[in-house]
mmCIF file of C-alpha atoms in Angstrom:
data_model
loop_
_atom_site.group_PDB
_atom_site.id
_atom_site.type_symbol
_atom_site.label_atom_id
_atom_site.label_comp_id
_atom_site.label_asym_id
_atom_site.label_seq_id
_atom_site.Cartn_x
_atom_site.Cartn_y
_atom_site.Cartn_z
ATOM 1 C CA MET A 1 -183.123 31.954 -265.123
ATOM 2 C CA ARG A 2 -183.935 35.460 -267.561
ATOM 3 C CA ILE A 3 -180.901 37.799 -266.555
ATOM 4 C CA ALA A 4 -180.456 41.169 -267.492
ATOM 5 C CA ILE A 5 -177.050 42.495 -267.344
ATOM 6 C CA PHE A 6 -175.869 45.878 -267.199
ATOM 7 C CA GLY A 7 -171.604 46.454 -268.150
ATOM 8 C CA ALA A 8 -172.298 43.424 -270.416
ATOM 9 C CA SER A 9 -169.268 45.096 -272.512
ATOM 10 C CA GLY A 10 -167.249 45.650 -269.764
ATOM 11 C CA ALA A 11 -164.256 42.976 -269.000
ATOM 12 C CA THR A 12 -165.797 41.541 -265.639
ATOM 13 C CA GLY A 13 -169.456 42.322 -267.450
ATOM 14 C CA GLN A 14 -168.275 40.036 -270.650
ATOM 15 C CA LEU A 15 -167.158 37.164 -268.067
ATOM 16 C CA LEU A 16 -170.955 37.909 -266.508
ATOM 17 C CA THR A 17 -172.619 37.247 -269.896
ATOM 18 C CA GLU A 18 -170.348 34.008 -270.719
ATOM 19 C CA ARG A 19 -171.135 32.139 -267.203
ATOM 20 C CA SER A 20 -174.237 33.058 -267.873
ATOM 21 C CA LEU A 21 -175.505 32.053 -271.068
ATOM 22 C CA ALA A 22 -172.993 28.772 -270.005
ATOM 23 C CA ALA A 23 -175.443 27.775 -267.171
ATOM 24 C CA GLY A 24 -178.308 27.894 -269.630
ATOM 25 C CA HIS A 25 -179.647 31.276 -268.200
ATOM 26 C CA GLN A 26 -181.946 33.786 -270.939
ATOM 27 C CA VAL A 27 -179.994 36.711 -270.939
ATOM 28 C CA THR A 28 -180.807 40.477 -272.151
ATOM 29 C CA ALA A 29 -177.615 43.395 -271.951
ATOM 30 C CA LEU A 30 -178.067 46.542 -272.169
ATOM 31 C CA LEU A 31 -175.333 48.218 -274.424
ATOM 32 C CA ARG A 32 -174.562 51.634 -275.440
ATOM 33 C CA THR A 33 -172.675 50.470 -278.418
ATOM 34 C CA PRO A 34 -173.784 46.909 -279.505
ATOM 35 C CA ASP A 35 -171.604 46.533 -282.760
ATOM 36 C CA THR A 36 -168.774 46.827 -280.238
ATOM 37 C CA PHE A 37 -169.951 43.306 -278.285
ATOM 38 C CA LEU A 38 -168.162 39.918 -278.500
ATOM 39 C CA TYR A 39 -169.746 38.359 -281.855
ATOM 40 C CA ARG A 40 -169.443 35.238 -280.219
ATOM 41 C CA TYR A 41 -172.477 36.291 -277.740
ATOM 42 C CA ARG A 42 -174.598 38.073 -280.645
ATOM 43 C CA ASP A 43 -177.143 35.517 -281.643
ATOM 44 C CA ARG A 44 -177.355 34.285 -277.932
ATOM 45 C CA VAL A 45 -178.034 37.565 -276.198
ATOM 46 C CA HIS A 46 -181.436 39.688 -276.355
ATOM 47 C CA ILE A 47 -179.116 43.611 -277.245
ATOM 48 C CA VAL A 48 -181.022 46.977 -275.623
ATOM 49 C CA PRO A 49 -179.822 49.386 -277.805
ATOM 50 C CA GLY A 50 -178.531 52.478 -275.567
ATOM 51 C CA ASN A 51 -176.946 53.668 -271.764
ATOM 52 C CA ALA A 52 -177.633 53.346 -268.063
ATOM 53 C CA PHE A 53 -178.816 56.995 -267.808
ATOM 54 C CA ASP A 54 -182.016 56.299 -269.144
ATOM 55 C CA PRO A 55 -184.824 54.901 -267.742
ATOM 56 C CA GLN A 56 -186.453 53.740 -271.222
ATOM 57 C CA ALA A 57 -183.594 51.914 -272.168
ATOM 58 C CA ILE A 58 -183.334 50.291 -268.564
ATOM 59 C CA ALA A 59 -186.671 49.592 -268.337
ATOM 60 C CA ARG A 60 -186.549 47.563 -271.172
ATOM 61 C CA THR A 61 -183.785 45.206 -270.083
ATOM 62 C CA LEU A 62 -185.417 44.686 -267.450
ATOM 63 C CA GLU A 63 -188.729 43.250 -268.738
ATOM 64 C CA GLY A 64 -189.029 40.020 -267.638
ATOM 65 C CA ALA A 65 -185.963 39.271 -265.496
ATOM 66 C CA ASP A 66 -186.009 37.286 -262.166
ATOM 67 C CA ALA A 67 -182.634 39.016 -261.486
ATOM 68 C CA VAL A 68 -179.796 41.644 -262.263
ATOM 69 C CA LEU A 69 -176.113 41.362 -262.265
ATOM 70 C CA SER A 70 -174.809 44.187 -262.873
ATOM 71 C CA ALA A 71 -170.917 45.289 -263.572
ATOM 72 C CA LEU A 72 -170.934 49.040 -264.173
ATOM 73 C CA GLY A 73 -168.382 51.047 -263.012
ATOM 74 C CA ALA A 74 -165.973 53.839 -263.994
ATOM 75 C CA ARG A 75 -163.487 53.181 -267.119
ATOM 76 C CA SER A 76 -160.981 56.174 -265.581
ATOM 77 C CA LEU A 77 -159.945 57.639 -262.612
ATOM 78 C CA LYS A 78 -161.517 60.781 -263.719
ATOM 79 C CA ARG A 79 -164.579 62.308 -262.253
ATOM 80 C CA GLU A 80 -167.337 60.558 -264.622
ATOM 81 C CA GLU A 81 -170.681 59.329 -261.953
ATOM 82 C CA VAL A 82 -171.140 56.515 -264.040
ATOM 83 C CA LEU A 83 -172.953 54.781 -260.790
ATOM 84 C CA GLU A 84 -174.141 57.426 -259.410
ATOM 85 C CA ARG A 85 -176.143 58.445 -262.005
ATOM 86 C CA ALA A 86 -176.702 55.241 -263.495
ATOM 87 C CA ILE A 87 -178.269 52.946 -259.809
ATOM 88 C CA PRO A 88 -180.561 55.071 -259.033
ATOM 89 C CA LEU A 89 -181.771 54.977 -262.250
ATOM 90 C CA ILE A 90 -181.835 50.758 -262.147
ATOM 91 C CA VAL A 91 -183.213 50.710 -258.726
ATOM 92 C CA GLU A 92 -186.752 52.565 -259.479
ATOM 93 C CA ALA A 93 -186.834 50.081 -262.699
ATOM 94 C CA MET A 94 -186.469 47.435 -261.097
ATOM 95 C CA HIS A 95 -189.433 48.129 -258.450
ATOM 96 C CA HIS A 96 -191.559 49.401 -260.938
ATOM 97 C CA ALA A 97 -190.989 45.945 -262.492
ATOM 98 C CA ASN A 98 -191.090 43.915 -259.403
ATOM 99 C CA VAL A 99 -187.055 42.850 -260.028
ATOM 100 C CA ARG A 100 -185.560 41.924 -256.519
ATOM 101 C CA ARG A 101 -182.717 40.638 -257.241
ATOM 102 C CA ILE A 102 -179.537 42.331 -257.480
ATOM 103 C CA ILE A 103 -175.782 41.488 -257.335
ATOM 104 C CA ALA A 104 -173.600 44.571 -258.208
ATOM 105 C CA LEU A 105 -170.067 44.186 -258.879
ATOM 106 C CA GLY A 106 -168.375 46.898 -256.335
ATOM 107 C CA SER A 107 -164.746 47.493 -254.856
ATOM 108 C CA ALA A 108 -163.357 47.520 -251.520
ATOM 109 C CA GLY A 109 -163.633 51.266 -250.731
ATOM 110 C CA ALA A 110 -166.854 51.433 -250.543
ATOM 111 C CA LEU A 111 -167.153 51.487 -246.394
ATOM 112 C CA PRO A 112 -164.871 53.322 -244.744
ATOM 113 C CA ASP A 113 -164.180 49.933 -242.812
ATOM 114 C CA SER A 114 -163.095 47.933 -245.730
ATOM 115 C CA LEU A 115 -160.306 48.534 -244.523
ATOM 116 C CA ASP A 116 -159.872 47.489 -240.423
ATOM 117 C CA LYS A 117 -158.181 44.364 -240.829
ATOM 118 C CA GLN A 118 -155.200 45.519 -242.827
ATOM 119 C CA PRO A 119 -151.321 46.162 -241.273
ATOM 120 C CA ALA A 120 -151.624 49.792 -240.078
ATOM 121 C CA TYR A 121 -148.851 50.574 -242.899
ATOM 122 C CA ARG A 122 -151.050 49.166 -245.651
ATOM 123 C CA ARG A 123 -154.421 50.964 -244.158
ATOM 124 C CA TRP A 124 -152.069 54.101 -244.519
ATOM 125 C CA ILE A 125 -151.296 53.869 -247.608
ATOM 126 C CA SER A 126 -154.648 52.648 -248.987
ATOM 127 C CA GLU A 127 -156.481 55.395 -247.864
ATOM 128 C CA ASN A 128 -153.767 58.107 -248.199
ATOM 129 C CA ILE A 129 -152.468 56.876 -251.363
ATOM 130 C CA PHE A 130 -155.021 56.092 -253.322
ATOM 131 C CA TYR A 131 -158.928 56.535 -251.378
ATOM 132 C CA LYS A 132 -157.893 60.038 -251.284
ATOM 133 C CA THR A 133 -156.487 60.930 -254.074
ATOM 134 C CA LEU A 134 -155.914 58.435 -256.980
ATOM 135 C CA LEU A 135 -159.000 56.333 -256.815
ATOM 136 C CA LYS A 136 -160.893 59.329 -254.895
ATOM 137 C CA TRP A 137 -163.285 59.190 -258.105
ATOM 138 C CA PRO A 138 -163.881 55.687 -257.897
ATOM 139 C CA VAL A 139 -164.623 55.451 -254.522
ATOM 140 C CA ALA A 140 -166.916 57.754 -254.530
ATOM 141 C CA SER A 141 -168.964 56.344 -257.099
ATOM 142 C CA GLN A 142 -168.916 53.199 -255.268
ATOM 143 C CA ILE A 143 -169.325 54.582 -251.876
ATOM 144 C CA SER A 144 -172.639 56.554 -253.768
ATOM 145 C CA GLN A 145 -174.108 52.778 -254.686
ATOM 146 C CA TYR A 146 -174.062 51.184 -251.628
ATOM 147 C CA ALA A 147 -175.692 53.959 -250.132
ATOM 148 C CA THR A 148 -178.486 53.312 -253.043
ATOM 149 C CA LEU A 149 -178.466 49.817 -253.258
ATOM 150 C CA SER A 150 -178.767 49.191 -248.743
ATOM 151 C CA ALA A 151 -181.482 51.749 -248.766
ATOM 152 C CA SER A 152 -183.573 50.019 -251.509
ATOM 153 C CA ASN A 153 -185.805 47.663 -250.267
ATOM 154 C CA LEU A 154 -184.845 45.047 -252.709
ATOM 155 C CA ASP A 155 -183.045 41.592 -252.576
ATOM 156 C CA TRP A 156 -179.214 43.074 -253.129
ATOM 157 C CA THR A 157 -175.532 42.055 -252.868
ATOM 158 C CA MET A 158 -172.797 44.311 -253.749
ATOM 159 C CA VAL A 159 -169.640 42.202 -254.097
ATOM 160 C CA MET A 160 -165.699 44.383 -253.205
ATOM 161 C CA PRO A 161 -163.131 43.075 -254.585
ATOM 162 C CA PRO A 162 -159.338 45.319 -254.369
ATOM 163 C CA MET A 163 -158.178 45.754 -257.173
ATOM 164 C CA LEU A 164 -159.204 43.283 -260.715
ATOM 165 C CA THR A 165 -156.908 41.271 -262.440
ATOM 166 C CA ASN A 166 -157.053 39.590 -266.055
ATOM 167 C CA SER A 167 -154.824 36.667 -264.614
ATOM 168 C CA PRO A 168 -156.777 33.397 -264.620
ATOM 169 C CA GLY A 169 -159.189 32.256 -261.866
ATOM 170 C CA ARG A 170 -157.286 30.347 -258.882
ATOM 171 C CA GLY A 171 -161.508 28.772 -258.142
ATOM 172 C CA SER A 172 -160.725 29.341 -254.560
ATOM 173 C CA TYR A 173 -160.250 33.165 -252.561
ATOM 174 C CA ARG A 174 -161.128 34.399 -249.031
ATOM 175 C CA ILE A 175 -164.489 35.240 -248.151
ATOM 176 C CA ASP A 176 -165.482 38.063 -245.745
ATOM 177 C CA GLY A 177 -167.975 40.395 -244.322
ATOM 178 C CA ASP A 178 -167.023 42.896 -242.383
ATOM 179 C CA ALA A 179 -163.797 43.982 -243.888
ATOM 180 C CA LEU A 180 -161.278 43.126 -246.893
ATOM 181 C CA PRO A 181 -159.625 40.186 -245.337
ATOM 182 C CA ARG A 182 -156.149 41.211 -244.650
ATOM 183 C CA ASN A 183 -153.241 41.853 -247.049
ATOM 184 C CA GLY A 184 -155.866 41.388 -249.797
ATOM 185 C CA ALA A 185 -154.531 42.996 -252.168
ATOM 186 C CA ARG A 186 -155.761 41.386 -255.481
ATOM 187 C CA ILE A 187 -158.435 39.122 -257.063
ATOM 188 C CA ALA A 188 -159.248 37.495 -261.049
ATOM 189 C CA ARG A 189 -162.111 38.926 -262.145
ATOM 190 C CA ALA A 190 -162.850 35.362 -263.544
ATOM 191 C CA ASP A 191 -162.831 34.374 -259.410
ATOM 192 C CA VAL A 192 -165.292 37.631 -258.633
ATOM 193 C CA ALA A 193 -167.727 36.916 -262.226
ATOM 194 C CA GLU A 194 -167.780 32.998 -260.757
ATOM 195 C CA PHE A 195 -168.713 34.140 -256.916
ATOM 196 C CA MET A 196 -171.225 36.621 -258.426
ATOM 197 C CA MET A 197 -172.729 33.677 -260.582
ATOM 198 C CA GLN A 198 -173.044 31.857 -257.169
ATOM 199 C CA GLN A 199 -175.187 34.942 -256.039
ATOM 200 C CA LEU A 200 -178.558 33.831 -258.468
ATOM 201 C CA THR A 201 -179.341 30.956 -256.451
ATOM 202 C CA SER A 202 -177.804 32.186 -252.618
ATOM 203 C CA SER A 203 -179.387 34.030 -249.787
ATOM 204 C CA ASP A 204 -176.090 33.971 -247.908
ATOM 205 C CA TRP A 205 -175.792 37.544 -248.441
ATOM 206 C CA LEU A 206 -179.095 39.365 -248.980
ATOM 207 C CA HIS A 207 -178.588 43.498 -247.890
ATOM 208 C CA LYS A 208 -174.819 42.560 -247.089
ATOM 209 C CA GLY A 209 -171.437 43.948 -248.708
ATOM 210 C CA VAL A 210 -169.205 40.856 -249.186
ATOM 211 C CA TYR A 211 -165.401 41.599 -249.532
ATOM 212 C CA LEU A 212 -163.569 38.764 -251.928
ATOM 213 C CA ALA A 213 -159.706 38.235 -252.019
ATOM 214 C CA TRP A 214 -156.820 36.249 -252.408
#
């Protein structure tokens, strides 16, 4: 399979790149700073220099692709609007390139009912201390990403974990299509990347958001 990866240089994006290559897929990655990309992958990945705000660079990244993996997202708590700007451009370019499948990394705060299964105290803390204050702008970006994907006619899946850790994956986790699993507070990037890879050949979560947590 020929896979286009956006956000390949980030922590989760590197895992997606690694797993895609290990599975024998051909990988094209759009990289703003190619020189910083992991050296061991450079000869095995077709690199397109540029950024996800450039329609022409996005189009080059999608040439010949069968599917898209996106690990784009905010790199700080500031107002960056990466997803607000990039995801509409990627969706539009996918339409033009006739590429239908996209699996995007999101977050548990993307939907208003994401905390419905949490105890009242956890829901209050998450909503009032995190979602409305500390994580205000990253959450706004994830809300925008979900709105853009769900309004498209692409075969999209948005994977929505809580806090991501760099610890080893466990290989087992809870999956829920309605809300974040009760008391689900974290999950390893490795487990999320593995789940995203599985969606390349699965139709279980087409046109849906899906929550993952330990």
